[in-house]
């Protein structure tokens, strides 16, 4: 994340009642968010047909762009907020899942969109997807960006079916992918933790300064106005630091979720590679058998 680009981040959507209350403090906003999440969970519990794990009460989705797509958007100077919001909205409506939040993250290497949905649909069933359904949803979402000159990436299954060289769709082995992803996650987590510690220090420093400024205002009426103004400035800086901490903590939670998803993908990749290797082995055996028969026929 690049702090100098933090101003590019944008909240694109909040469900009714989820918007920030103007004039509220960071602590008030945080407490309110917790109450909203708890109320949402209780509502889902009440309509759920089956019990589910607490973490499954909410689902997240992300829209990312390839390097080529990022170049296209940069050249056209387009940030497709409307398209992303429309895609997430259509997805929510199609599956009867309430859309809670949509955010644009423009302060990271690859700008992307995050959305949060309730994990229990309007009929009381958990929102779940198999591999085929997820592939179809990716197709549907890609259509929203078609007019911008973007298209969905070619599916791996299609690449295999078209006979593409495996090196084009399987650039690194499973162990390399796993180790690289683990290293990337650990590095980013460490960097995020450093930023949280720095933000916590800024918050504490400005809270102390604000407290001293208010004490000075009470002690010296002739300088009260200036002291109170300083106190408000320090309090705003403390609130900004608190918001930064919350954003960083949210990114950490998201990163851990992405890592878990990647772990599952690695496991699936191992299974697929094992299947492909088994198939190749069978083909080699059949080839050897046919060559042996041909040799025998030629000898006869």
PDB file of N, CA and C in Angstrom, residues 79-172:
ATOM      1  N   UNK A  79     -11.416   4.905 -14.275  1.00  0.00           N
ATOM      2  CA  UNK A  79     -11.545   4.114 -13.053  1.00  0.00           C
ATOM      3  C   UNK A  79     -12.979   3.586 -13.070  1.00  0.00           C
ATOM      4  N   UNK A  80     -13.176   2.322 -13.398  1.00  0.00           N
ATOM      5  CA  UNK A  80     -14.526   1.782 -13.643  1.00  0.00           C
ATOM      6  C   UNK A  80     -15.369   1.530 -12.395  1.00  0.00           C
ATOM      7  N   UNK A  81     -15.606   2.601 -11.633  1.00  0.00           N
ATOM      8  CA  UNK A  81     -16.387   2.458 -10.408  1.00  0.00           C
ATOM      9  C   UNK A  81     -17.820   1.980 -10.697  1.00  0.00           C
ATOM     10  N   UNK A  82     -18.448   2.609 -11.682  1.00  0.00           N
ATOM     11  CA  UNK A  82     -19.849   2.279 -11.997  1.00  0.00           C
ATOM     12  C   UNK A  82     -19.988   0.825 -12.445  1.00  0.00           C
ATOM     13  N   UNK A  83     -19.036   0.376 -13.262  1.00  0.00           N
ATOM     14  CA  UNK A  83     -19.091  -1.000 -13.759  1.00  0.00           C
ATOM     15  C   UNK A  83     -18.922  -2.012 -12.617  1.00  0.00           C
ATOM     16  N   UNK A  84     -17.992  -1.729 -11.723  1.00  0.00           N
ATOM     17  CA  UNK A  84     -17.752  -2.643 -10.601  1.00  0.00           C
ATOM     18  C   UNK A  84     -18.972  -2.700  -9.684  1.00  0.00           C
ATOM     19  N   UNK A  85     -19.552  -1.542  -9.391  1.00  0.00           N
ATOM     20  CA  UNK A  85     -20.723  -1.500  -8.525  1.00  0.00           C
ATOM     21  C   UNK A  85     -21.891  -2.241  -9.175  1.00  0.00           C
ATOM     22  N   UNK A  86     -22.069  -2.063 -10.478  1.00  0.00           N
ATOM     23  CA  UNK A  86     -23.149  -2.749 -11.199  1.00  0.00           C
ATOM     24  C   UNK A  86     -22.932  -4.259 -11.178  1.00  0.00           C
ATOM     25  N   UNK A  87     -21.675  -4.686 -11.320  1.00  0.00           N
ATOM     26  CA  UNK A  87     -21.366  -6.119 -11.322  1.00  0.00           C
ATOM     27  C   UNK A  87     -21.680  -6.748  -9.969  1.00  0.00           C
ATOM     28  N   UNK A  88     -21.261  -6.090  -8.890  1.00  0.00           N
ATOM     29  CA  UNK A  88     -21.523  -6.620  -7.548  1.00  0.00           C
ATOM     30  C   UNK A  88     -23.025  -6.611  -7.237  1.00  0.00           C
ATOM     31  N   UNK A  89     -23.710  -5.559  -7.676  1.00  0.00           N
ATOM     32  CA  UNK A  89     -25.148  -5.457  -7.431  1.00  0.00           C
ATOM     33  C   UNK A  89     -25.898  -6.572  -8.145  1.00  0.00           C
ATOM     34  N   UNK A  90     -25.542  -6.822  -9.407  1.00  0.00           N
ATOM     35  CA  UNK A  90     -26.179  -7.890 -10.171  1.00  0.00           C
ATOM     36  C   UNK A  90     -25.916  -9.252  -9.525  1.00  0.00           C
ATOM     37  N   UNK A  91     -24.689  -9.450  -9.054  1.00  0.00           N
ATOM     38  CA  UNK A  91     -24.311 -10.699  -8.393  1.00  0.00           C
ATOM     39  C   UNK A  91     -25.175 -10.924  -7.145  1.00  0.00           C
ATOM     40  N   UNK A  92     -25.333  -9.867  -6.336  1.00  0.00           N
ATOM     41  CA  UNK A  92     -26.120  -9.972  -5.112  1.00  0.00           C
ATOM     42  C   UNK A  92     -27.579 -10.305  -5.426  1.00  0.00           C
ATOM     43  N   UNK A  93     -28.137  -9.615  -6.408  1.00  0.00           N
ATOM     44  CA  UNK A  93     -29.536  -9.838  -6.774  1.00  0.00           C
ATOM     45  C   UNK A  93     -29.746 -11.252  -7.323  1.00  0.00           C
ATOM     46  N   UNK A  94     -28.791 -11.737  -8.107  1.00  0.00           N
ATOM     47  CA  UNK A  94     -28.921 -13.061  -8.718  1.00  0.00           C
ATOM     48  C   UNK A  94     -28.948 -14.176  -7.684  1.00  0.00           C
ATOM     49  N   UNK A  95     -28.290 -13.939  -6.540  1.00  0.00           N
ATOM     50  CA  UNK A  95     -28.196 -14.991  -5.526  1.00  0.00           C
ATOM     51  C   UNK A  95     -28.967 -14.662  -4.250  1.00  0.00           C
ATOM     52  N   UNK A  96     -29.771 -13.600  -4.310  1.00  0.00           N
ATOM     53  CA  UNK A  96     -30.599 -13.246  -3.158  1.00  0.00           C
ATOM     54  C   UNK A  96     -29.795 -12.906  -1.922  1.00  0.00           C
ATOM     55  N   UNK A  97     -28.589 -12.382  -2.130  1.00  0.00           N
ATOM     56  CA  UNK A  97     -27.702 -12.038  -1.010  1.00  0.00           C
ATOM     57  C   UNK A  97     -27.652 -10.524  -0.850  1.00  0.00           C
ATOM     58  N   UNK A  98     -27.838 -10.049   0.360  1.00  0.00           N
ATOM     59  CA  UNK A  98     -27.832  -8.607   0.603  1.00  0.00           C
ATOM     60  C   UNK A  98     -26.422  -8.049   0.482  1.00  0.00           C
ATOM     61  N   UNK A  99     -26.276  -7.018  -0.352  1.00  0.00           N
ATOM     62  CA  UNK A  99     -24.992  -6.351  -0.528  1.00  0.00           C
ATOM     63  C   UNK A  99     -24.821  -5.327   0.594  1.00  0.00           C
ATOM     64  N   UNK A 100     -23.711  -5.414   1.324  1.00  0.00           N
ATOM     65  CA  UNK A 100     -23.480  -4.525   2.464  1.00  0.00           C
ATOM     66  C   UNK A 100     -22.532  -3.378   2.130  1.00  0.00           C
ATOM     67  N   UNK A 101     -21.380  -3.695   1.544  1.00  0.00           N
ATOM     68  CA  UNK A 101     -20.395  -2.658   1.239  1.00  0.00           C
ATOM     69  C   UNK A 101     -19.680  -2.950  -0.071  1.00  0.00           C
ATOM     70  N   UNK A 102     -19.255  -1.868  -0.743  1.00  0.00           N
ATOM     71  CA  UNK A 102     -18.392  -1.967  -1.924  1.00  0.00           C
ATOM     72  C   UNK A 102     -17.345  -0.865  -1.790  1.00  0.00           C
ATOM     73  N   UNK A 103     -16.076  -1.240  -1.899  1.00  0.00           N
ATOM     74  CA  UNK A 103     -14.986  -0.278  -1.753  1.00  0.00           C
ATOM     75  C   UNK A 103     -13.972  -0.420  -2.876  1.00  0.00           C
ATOM     76  N   UNK A 104     -13.401   0.713  -3.262  1.00  0.00           N
ATOM     77  CA  UNK A 104     -12.321   0.728  -4.241  1.00  0.00           C
ATOM     78  C   UNK A 104     -11.015   0.960  -3.501  1.00  0.00           C
ATOM     79  N   UNK A 105     -10.012   0.116  -3.750  1.00  0.00           N
ATOM     80  CA  UNK A 105      -8.684   0.264  -3.153  1.00  0.00           C
ATOM     81  C   UNK A 105      -7.723   0.724  -4.250  1.00  0.00           C
ATOM     82  N   UNK A 106      -7.391   1.997  -4.219  1.00  0.00           N
ATOM     83  CA  UNK A 106      -6.499   2.547  -5.234  1.00  0.00           C
ATOM     84  C   UNK A 106      -5.098   2.799  -4.740  1.00  0.00           C
ATOM     85  N   UNK A 107      -4.817   2.429  -3.487  1.00  0.00           N
ATOM     86  CA  UNK A 107      -3.507   2.709  -2.902  1.00  0.00           C
ATOM     87  C   UNK A 107      -2.571   1.505  -2.953  1.00  0.00           C
ATOM     88  N   UNK A 108      -2.949   0.465  -3.681  1.00  0.00           N
ATOM     89  CA  UNK A 108      -2.118  -0.728  -3.767  1.00  0.00           C
ATOM     90  C   UNK A 108      -1.558  -0.906  -5.169  1.00  0.00           C
ATOM     91  N   UNK A 109      -0.603  -1.802  -5.312  1.00  0.00           N
ATOM     92  CA  UNK A 109       0.067  -2.011  -6.593  1.00  0.00           C
ATOM     93  C   UNK A 109      -0.926  -2.292  -7.714  1.00  0.00           C
ATOM     94  N   UNK A 110      -1.891  -3.155  -7.418  1.00  0.00           N
ATOM     95  CA  UNK A 110      -2.936  -3.482  -8.391  1.00  0.00           C
ATOM     96  C   UNK A 110      -4.276  -2.982  -7.858  1.00  0.00           C
ATOM     97  N   UNK A 111      -4.785  -1.853  -8.334  1.00  0.00           N
ATOM     98  CA  UNK A 111      -6.092  -1.346  -7.880  1.00  0.00           C
ATOM     99  C   UNK A 111      -7.179  -2.404  -8.059  1.00  0.00           C
ATOM    100  N   UNK A 112      -8.087  -2.478  -7.110  1.00  0.00           N
ATOM    101  CA  UNK A 112      -9.123  -3.515  -7.176  1.00  0.00           C
ATOM    102  C   UNK A 112     -10.342  -3.083  -6.365  1.00  0.00           C
ATOM    103  N   UNK A 113     -11.392  -3.914  -6.434  1.00  0.00           N
ATOM    104  CA  UNK A 113     -12.652  -3.627  -5.751  1.00  0.00           C
ATOM    105  C   UNK A 113     -12.990  -4.765  -4.796  1.00  0.00           C
ATOM    106  N   UNK A 114     -13.460  -4.389  -3.603  1.00  0.00           N
ATOM    107  CA  UNK A 114     -13.889  -5.366  -2.606  1.00  0.00           C
ATOM    108  C   UNK A 114     -15.381  -5.171  -2.331  1.00  0.00           C
ATOM    109  N   UNK A 115     -16.081  -6.272  -2.106  1.00  0.00           N
ATOM    110  CA  UNK A 115     -17.499  -6.201  -1.728  1.00  0.00           C
ATOM    111  C   UNK A 115     -17.760  -7.185  -0.600  1.00  0.00           C
ATOM    112  N   UNK A 116     -18.705  -6.820   0.262  1.00  0.00           N
ATOM    113  CA  UNK A 116     -19.114  -7.704   1.355  1.00  0.00           C
ATOM    114  C   UNK A 116     -20.610  -7.976   1.230  1.00  0.00           C
ATOM    115  N   UNK A 117     -20.990  -9.244   1.359  1.00  0.00           N
ATOM    116  CA  UNK A 117     -22.386  -9.661   1.253  1.00  0.00           C
ATOM    117  C   UNK A 117     -22.778 -10.445   2.503  1.00  0.00           C
ATOM    118  N   UNK A 118     -24.070 -10.486   2.769  1.00  0.00           N
ATOM    119  CA  UNK A 118     -24.541 -11.399   3.804  1.00  0.00           C
ATOM    120  C   UNK A 118     -24.427 -12.813   3.250  1.00  0.00           C
ATOM    121  N   UNK A 119     -23.976 -13.737   4.090  1.00  0.00           N
ATOM    122  CA  UNK A 119     -23.735 -15.100   3.642  1.00  0.00           C
ATOM    123  C   UNK A 119     -24.948 -16.013   3.671  1.00  0.00           C
ATOM    124  N   UNK A 120     -26.072 -15.511   4.183  1.00  0.00           N
ATOM    125  CA  UNK A 120     -27.323 -16.264   4.178  1.00  0.00           C
ATOM    126  C   UNK A 120     -28.290 -15.519   3.264  1.00  0.00           C
ATOM    127  N   UNK A 121     -28.782 -16.191   2.236  1.00  0.00           N
ATOM    128  CA  UNK A 121     -29.636 -15.488   1.284  1.00  0.00           C
ATOM    129  C   UNK A 121     -31.047 -15.269   1.840  1.00  0.00           C
ATOM    130  N   UNK A 122     -31.873 -14.602   1.045  1.00  0.00           N
ATOM    131  CA  UNK A 122     -33.215 -14.219   1.504  1.00  0.00           C
ATOM    132  C   UNK A 122     -34.115 -15.423   1.787  1.00  0.00           C
ATOM    133  N   UNK A 123     -33.743 -16.601   1.237  1.00  0.00           N
ATOM    134  CA  UNK A 123     -34.519 -17.814   1.482  1.00  0.00           C
ATOM    135  C   UNK A 123     -34.018 -18.595   2.689  1.00  0.00           C
ATOM    136  N   UNK A 124     -32.937 -18.114   3.290  1.00  0.00           N
ATOM    137  CA  UNK A 124     -32.437 -18.763   4.494  1.00  0.00           C
ATOM    138  C   UNK A 124     -31.355 -19.795   4.265  1.00  0.00           C
ATOM    139  N   UNK A 125     -30.816 -19.841   3.046  1.00  0.00           N
ATOM    140  CA  UNK A 125     -29.768 -20.823   2.748  1.00  0.00           C
ATOM    141  C   UNK A 125     -28.413 -20.134   2.593  1.00  0.00           C
ATOM    142  N   UNK A 126     -27.367 -20.866   2.946  1.00  0.00           N
ATOM    143  CA  UNK A 126     -26.017 -20.321   2.836  1.00  0.00           C
ATOM    144  C   UNK A 126     -25.662 -20.084   1.371  1.00  0.00           C
ATOM    145  N   UNK A 127     -24.965 -18.988   1.107  1.00  0.00           N
ATOM    146  CA  UNK A 127     -24.539 -18.652  -0.240  1.00  0.00           C
ATOM    147  C   UNK A 127     -23.257 -19.436  -0.527  1.00  0.00           C
ATOM    148  N   UNK A 128     -23.376 -20.453  -1.376  1.00  0.00           N
ATOM    149  CA  UNK A 128     -22.235 -21.296  -1.711  1.00  0.00           C
ATOM    150  C   UNK A 128     -22.124 -21.442  -3.232  1.00  0.00           C
ATOM    151  N   UNK A 129     -20.907 -21.686  -3.703  1.00  0.00           N
ATOM    152  CA  UNK A 129     -20.679 -21.825  -5.142  1.00  0.00           C
ATOM    153  C   UNK A 129     -19.704 -22.956  -5.412  1.00  0.00           C
ATOM    154  N   UNK A 130     -20.012 -23.738  -6.448  1.00  0.00           N
ATOM    155  CA  UNK A 130     -19.053 -24.747  -6.873  1.00  0.00           C
ATOM    156  C   UNK A 130     -18.166 -24.128  -7.957  1.00  0.00           C
ATOM    157  N   UNK A 131     -17.211 -24.888  -8.434  1.00  0.00           N
ATOM    158  CA  UNK A 131     -16.237 -24.370  -9.402  1.00  0.00           C
ATOM    159  C   UNK A 131     -16.912 -23.887 -10.687  1.00  0.00           C
ATOM    160  N   UNK A 132     -17.896 -24.659 -11.159  1.00  0.00           N
ATOM    161  CA  UNK A 132     -18.588 -24.291 -12.400  1.00  0.00           C
ATOM    162  C   UNK A 132     -19.349 -22.982 -12.241  1.00  0.00           C
ATOM    163  N   UNK A 133     -20.058 -22.834 -11.107  1.00  0.00           N
ATOM    164  CA  UNK A 133     -20.836 -21.613 -10.874  1.00  0.00           C
ATOM    165  C   UNK A 133     -19.931 -20.395 -10.768  1.00  0.00           C
ATOM    166  N   UNK A 134     -18.804 -20.556 -10.093  1.00  0.00           N
ATOM    167  CA  UNK A 134     -17.864 -19.439  -9.967  1.00  0.00           C
ATOM    168  C   UNK A 134     -17.338 -19.018 -11.342  1.00  0.00           C
ATOM    169  N   UNK A 135     -17.083 -20.002 -12.195  1.00  0.00           N
ATOM    170  CA  UNK A 135     -16.629 -19.687 -13.542  1.00  0.00           C
ATOM    171  C   UNK A 135     -17.676 -18.906 -14.316  1.00  0.00           C
ATOM    172  N   UNK A 136     -18.948 -19.295 -14.148  1.00  0.00           N
ATOM    173  CA  UNK A 136     -20.037 -18.591 -14.824  1.00  0.00           C
ATOM    174  C   UNK A 136     -20.167 -17.160 -14.302  1.00  0.00           C
ATOM    175  N   UNK A 137     -19.989 -16.995 -12.986  1.00  0.00           N
ATOM    176  CA  UNK A 137     -20.079 -15.657 -12.404  1.00  0.00           C
ATOM    177  C   UNK A 137     -18.959 -14.757 -12.921  1.00  0.00           C
ATOM    178  N   UNK A 138     -17.785 -15.328 -13.118  1.00  0.00           N
ATOM    179  CA  UNK A 138     -16.682 -14.546 -13.676  1.00  0.00           C
ATOM    180  C   UNK A 138     -17.015 -14.080 -15.086  1.00  0.00           C
ATOM    181  N   UNK A 139     -17.701 -14.940 -15.834  1.00  0.00           N
ATOM    182  CA  UNK A 139     -18.137 -14.557 -17.183  1.00  0.00           C
ATOM    183  C   UNK A 139     -19.127 -13.394 -17.113  1.00  0.00           C
ATOM    184  N   UNK A 140     -20.090 -13.498 -16.188  1.00  0.00           N
ATOM    185  CA  UNK A 140     -21.107 -12.456 -16.049  1.00  0.00           C
ATOM    186  C   UNK A 140     -20.488 -11.117 -15.641  1.00  0.00           C
ATOM    187  N   UNK A 141     -19.577 -11.166 -14.690  1.00  0.00           N
ATOM    188  CA  UNK A 141     -18.944  -9.938 -14.206  1.00  0.00           C
ATOM    189  C   UNK A 141     -18.109  -9.292 -15.304  1.00  0.00           C
ATOM    190  N   UNK A 142     -17.420 -10.129 -16.091  1.00  0.00           N
ATOM    191  CA  UNK A 142     -16.570  -9.599 -17.169  1.00  0.00           C
ATOM    192  C   UNK A 142     -17.372  -8.793 -18.182  1.00  0.00           C
ATOM    193  N   UNK A 143     -18.637  -9.151 -18.391  1.00  0.00           N
ATOM    194  CA  UNK A 143     -19.465  -8.445 -19.378  1.00  0.00           C
ATOM    195  C   UNK A 143     -19.640  -6.969 -19.026  1.00  0.00           C
ATOM    196  N   UNK A 144     -19.591  -6.648 -17.745  1.00  0.00           N
ATOM    197  CA  UNK A 144     -19.772  -5.253 -17.337  1.00  0.00           C
ATOM    198  C   UNK A 144     -18.611  -4.367 -17.785  1.00  0.00           C
ATOM    199  N   UNK A 145     -17.481  -4.965 -18.117  1.00  0.00           N
ATOM    200  CA  UNK A 145     -16.293  -4.191 -18.490  1.00  0.00           C
ATOM    201  C   UNK A 145     -15.977  -4.307 -19.985  1.00  0.00           C
ATOM    202  N   UNK A 146     -16.870  -4.972 -20.724  1.00  0.00           N
ATOM    203  CA  UNK A 146     -16.647  -5.214 -22.151  1.00  0.00           C
ATOM    204  C   UNK A 146     -16.534  -3.911 -22.931  1.00  0.00           C
ATOM    205  N   UNK A 147     -17.393  -2.939 -22.620  1.00  0.00           N
ATOM    206  CA  UNK A 147     -17.391  -1.680 -23.366  1.00  0.00           C
ATOM    207  C   UNK A 147     -16.113  -0.875 -23.158  1.00  0.00           C
ATOM    208  N   UNK A 148     -15.328  -1.242 -22.151  1.00  0.00           N
ATOM    209  CA  UNK A 148     -14.075  -0.535 -21.886  1.00  0.00           C
ATOM    210  C   UNK A 148     -12.909  -1.178 -22.634  1.00  0.00           C
ATOM    211  N   UNK A 149     -13.232  -2.220 -23.406  1.00  0.00           N
ATOM    212  CA  UNK A 149     -12.185  -2.905 -24.148  1.00  0.00           C
ATOM    213  C   UNK A 149     -11.523  -4.018 -23.372  1.00  0.00           C
ATOM    214  N   UNK A 150     -12.149  -4.422 -22.255  1.00  0.00           N
ATOM    215  CA  UNK A 150     -11.579  -5.486 -21.425  1.00  0.00           C
ATOM    216  C   UNK A 150     -12.346  -6.778 -21.656  1.00  0.00           C
ATOM    217  N   UNK A 151     -11.674  -7.883 -21.517  1.00  0.00           N
ATOM    218  CA  UNK A 151     -12.332  -9.183 -21.656  1.00  0.00           C
ATOM    219  C   UNK A 151     -11.793 -10.160 -20.625  1.00  0.00           C
ATOM    220  N   UNK A 152     -12.591 -11.172 -20.371  1.00  0.00           N
ATOM    221  CA  UNK A 152     -12.209 -12.175 -19.380  1.00  0.00           C
ATOM    222  C   UNK A 152     -10.997 -12.951 -19.881  1.00  0.00           C
ATOM    223  N   UNK A 153     -10.116 -13.315 -18.962  1.00  0.00           N
ATOM    224  CA  UNK A 153      -8.959 -14.111 -19.332  1.00  0.00           C
ATOM    225  C   UNK A 153      -9.379 -15.494 -19.810  1.00  0.00           C
ATOM    226  N   UNK A 154      -8.562 -16.098 -20.648  1.00  0.00           N
ATOM    227  CA  UNK A 154      -8.872 -17.421 -21.186  1.00  0.00           C
ATOM    228  C   UNK A 154      -8.788 -18.463 -20.079  1.00  0.00           C
ATOM    229  N   UNK A 155      -9.823 -19.267 -19.966  1.00  0.00           N
ATOM    230  CA  UNK A 155      -9.871 -20.274 -18.916  1.00  0.00           C
ATOM    231  C   UNK A 155      -8.780 -21.316 -19.125  1.00  0.00           C
ATOM    232  N   UNK A 156      -8.246 -21.822 -18.029  1.00  0.00           N
ATOM    233  CA  UNK A 156      -7.196 -22.820 -18.110  1.00  0.00           C
ATOM    234  C   UNK A 156      -7.687 -24.076 -18.823  1.00  0.00           C
ATOM    235  N   UNK A 157      -8.941 -24.454 -18.559  1.00  0.00           N
ATOM    236  CA  UNK A 157      -9.497 -25.643 -19.195  1.00  0.00           C
ATOM    237  C   UNK A 157      -9.488 -25.499 -20.720  1.00  0.00           C
ATOM    238  N   UNK A 158      -9.798 -24.262 -21.184  1.00  0.00           N
ATOM    239  CA  UNK A 158      -9.815 -24.013 -22.627  1.00  0.00           C
ATOM    240  C   UNK A 158      -8.398 -24.060 -23.200  1.00  0.00           C
ATOM    241  N   UNK A 159      -7.445 -23.570 -22.429  1.00  0.00           N
ATOM    242  CA  UNK A 159      -6.058 -23.600 -22.893  1.00  0.00           C
ATOM    243  C   UNK A 159      -5.578 -25.039 -23.049  1.00  0.00           C
ATOM    244  N   UNK A 160      -5.948 -25.875 -22.076  1.00  0.00           N
ATOM    245  CA  UNK A 160      -5.564 -27.285 -22.133  1.00  0.00           C
ATOM    246  C   UNK A 160      -6.239 -27.957 -23.325  1.00  0.00           C
ATOM    247  N   UNK A 161      -7.559 -27.667 -23.487  1.00  0.00           N
ATOM    248  CA  UNK A 161      -8.323 -28.270 -24.585  1.00  0.00           C
ATOM    249  C   UNK A 161      -7.770 -27.855 -25.943  1.00  0.00           C
ATOM    250  N   UNK A 162      -7.248 -26.617 -26.036  1.00  0.00           N
ATOM    251  CA  UNK A 162      -6.697 -26.125 -27.298  1.00  0.00           C
ATOM    252  C   UNK A 162      -5.278 -26.618 -27.546  1.00  0.00           C
ATOM    253  N   UNK A 163      -4.771 -27.386 -26.591  1.00  0.00           N
ATOM    254  CA  UNK A 163      -3.441 -27.957 -26.771  1.00  0.00           C
ATOM    255  C   UNK A 163      -2.298 -27.001 -26.531  1.00  0.00           C
ATOM    256  N   UNK A 164      -2.530 -25.925 -25.786  1.00  0.00           N
ATOM    257  CA  UNK A 164      -1.452 -24.984 -25.496  1.00  0.00           C
ATOM    258  C   UNK A 164      -0.366 -25.662 -24.673  1.00  0.00           C
ATOM    259  N   UNK A 165       0.860 -25.225 -24.878  1.00  0.00           N
ATOM    260  CA  UNK A 165       1.982 -25.758 -24.114  1.00  0.00           C
ATOM    261  C   UNK A 165       1.729 -25.504 -22.624  1.00  0.00           C
ATOM    262  N   UNK A 166       1.865 -26.532 -21.766  1.00  0.00           N
ATOM    263  CA  UNK A 166       1.638 -26.353 -20.319  1.00  0.00           C
ATOM    264  C   UNK A 166       2.441 -25.219 -19.702  1.00  0.00           C
ATOM    265  N   UNK A 167       3.599 -24.886 -20.293  1.00  0.00           N
ATOM    266  CA  UNK A 167       4.425 -23.811 -19.733  1.00  0.00           C
ATOM    267  C   UNK A 167       3.724 -22.468 -19.789  1.00  0.00           C
ATOM    268  N   UNK A 168       2.698 -22.353 -20.670  1.00  0.00           N
ATOM    269  CA  UNK A 168       1.982 -21.088 -20.793  1.00  0.00           C
ATOM    270  C   UNK A 168       0.900 -20.915 -19.736  1.00  0.00           C
ATOM    271  N   UNK A 169       0.428 -22.039 -19.180  1.00  0.00           N
ATOM    272  CA  UNK A 169      -0.611 -21.917 -18.146  1.00  0.00           C
ATOM    273  C   UNK A 169      -0.196 -22.519 -16.816  1.00  0.00           C
ATOM    274  N   UNK A 170       1.002 -23.090 -16.769  1.00  0.00           N
ATOM    275  CA  UNK A 170       1.516 -23.632 -15.514  1.00  0.00           C
ATOM    276  C   UNK A 170       2.987 -23.231 -15.415  1.00  0.00           C
ATOM    277  N   UNK A 171       3.191 -21.936 -15.178  1.00  0.00           N
ATOM    278  CA  UNK A 171       4.543 -21.386 -15.228  1.00  0.00           C
ATOM    279  C   UNK A 171       5.457 -21.898 -14.119  1.00  0.00           C
ATOM    280  N   UNK A 172       4.878 -22.165 -12.950  1.00  0.00           N
ATOM    281  CA  UNK A 172       5.697 -22.614 -11.832  1.00  0.00           C
ATOM    282  C   UNK A 172       5.048 -23.832 -11.191  1.00  0.00           C
TER     283      UNK A 172
END
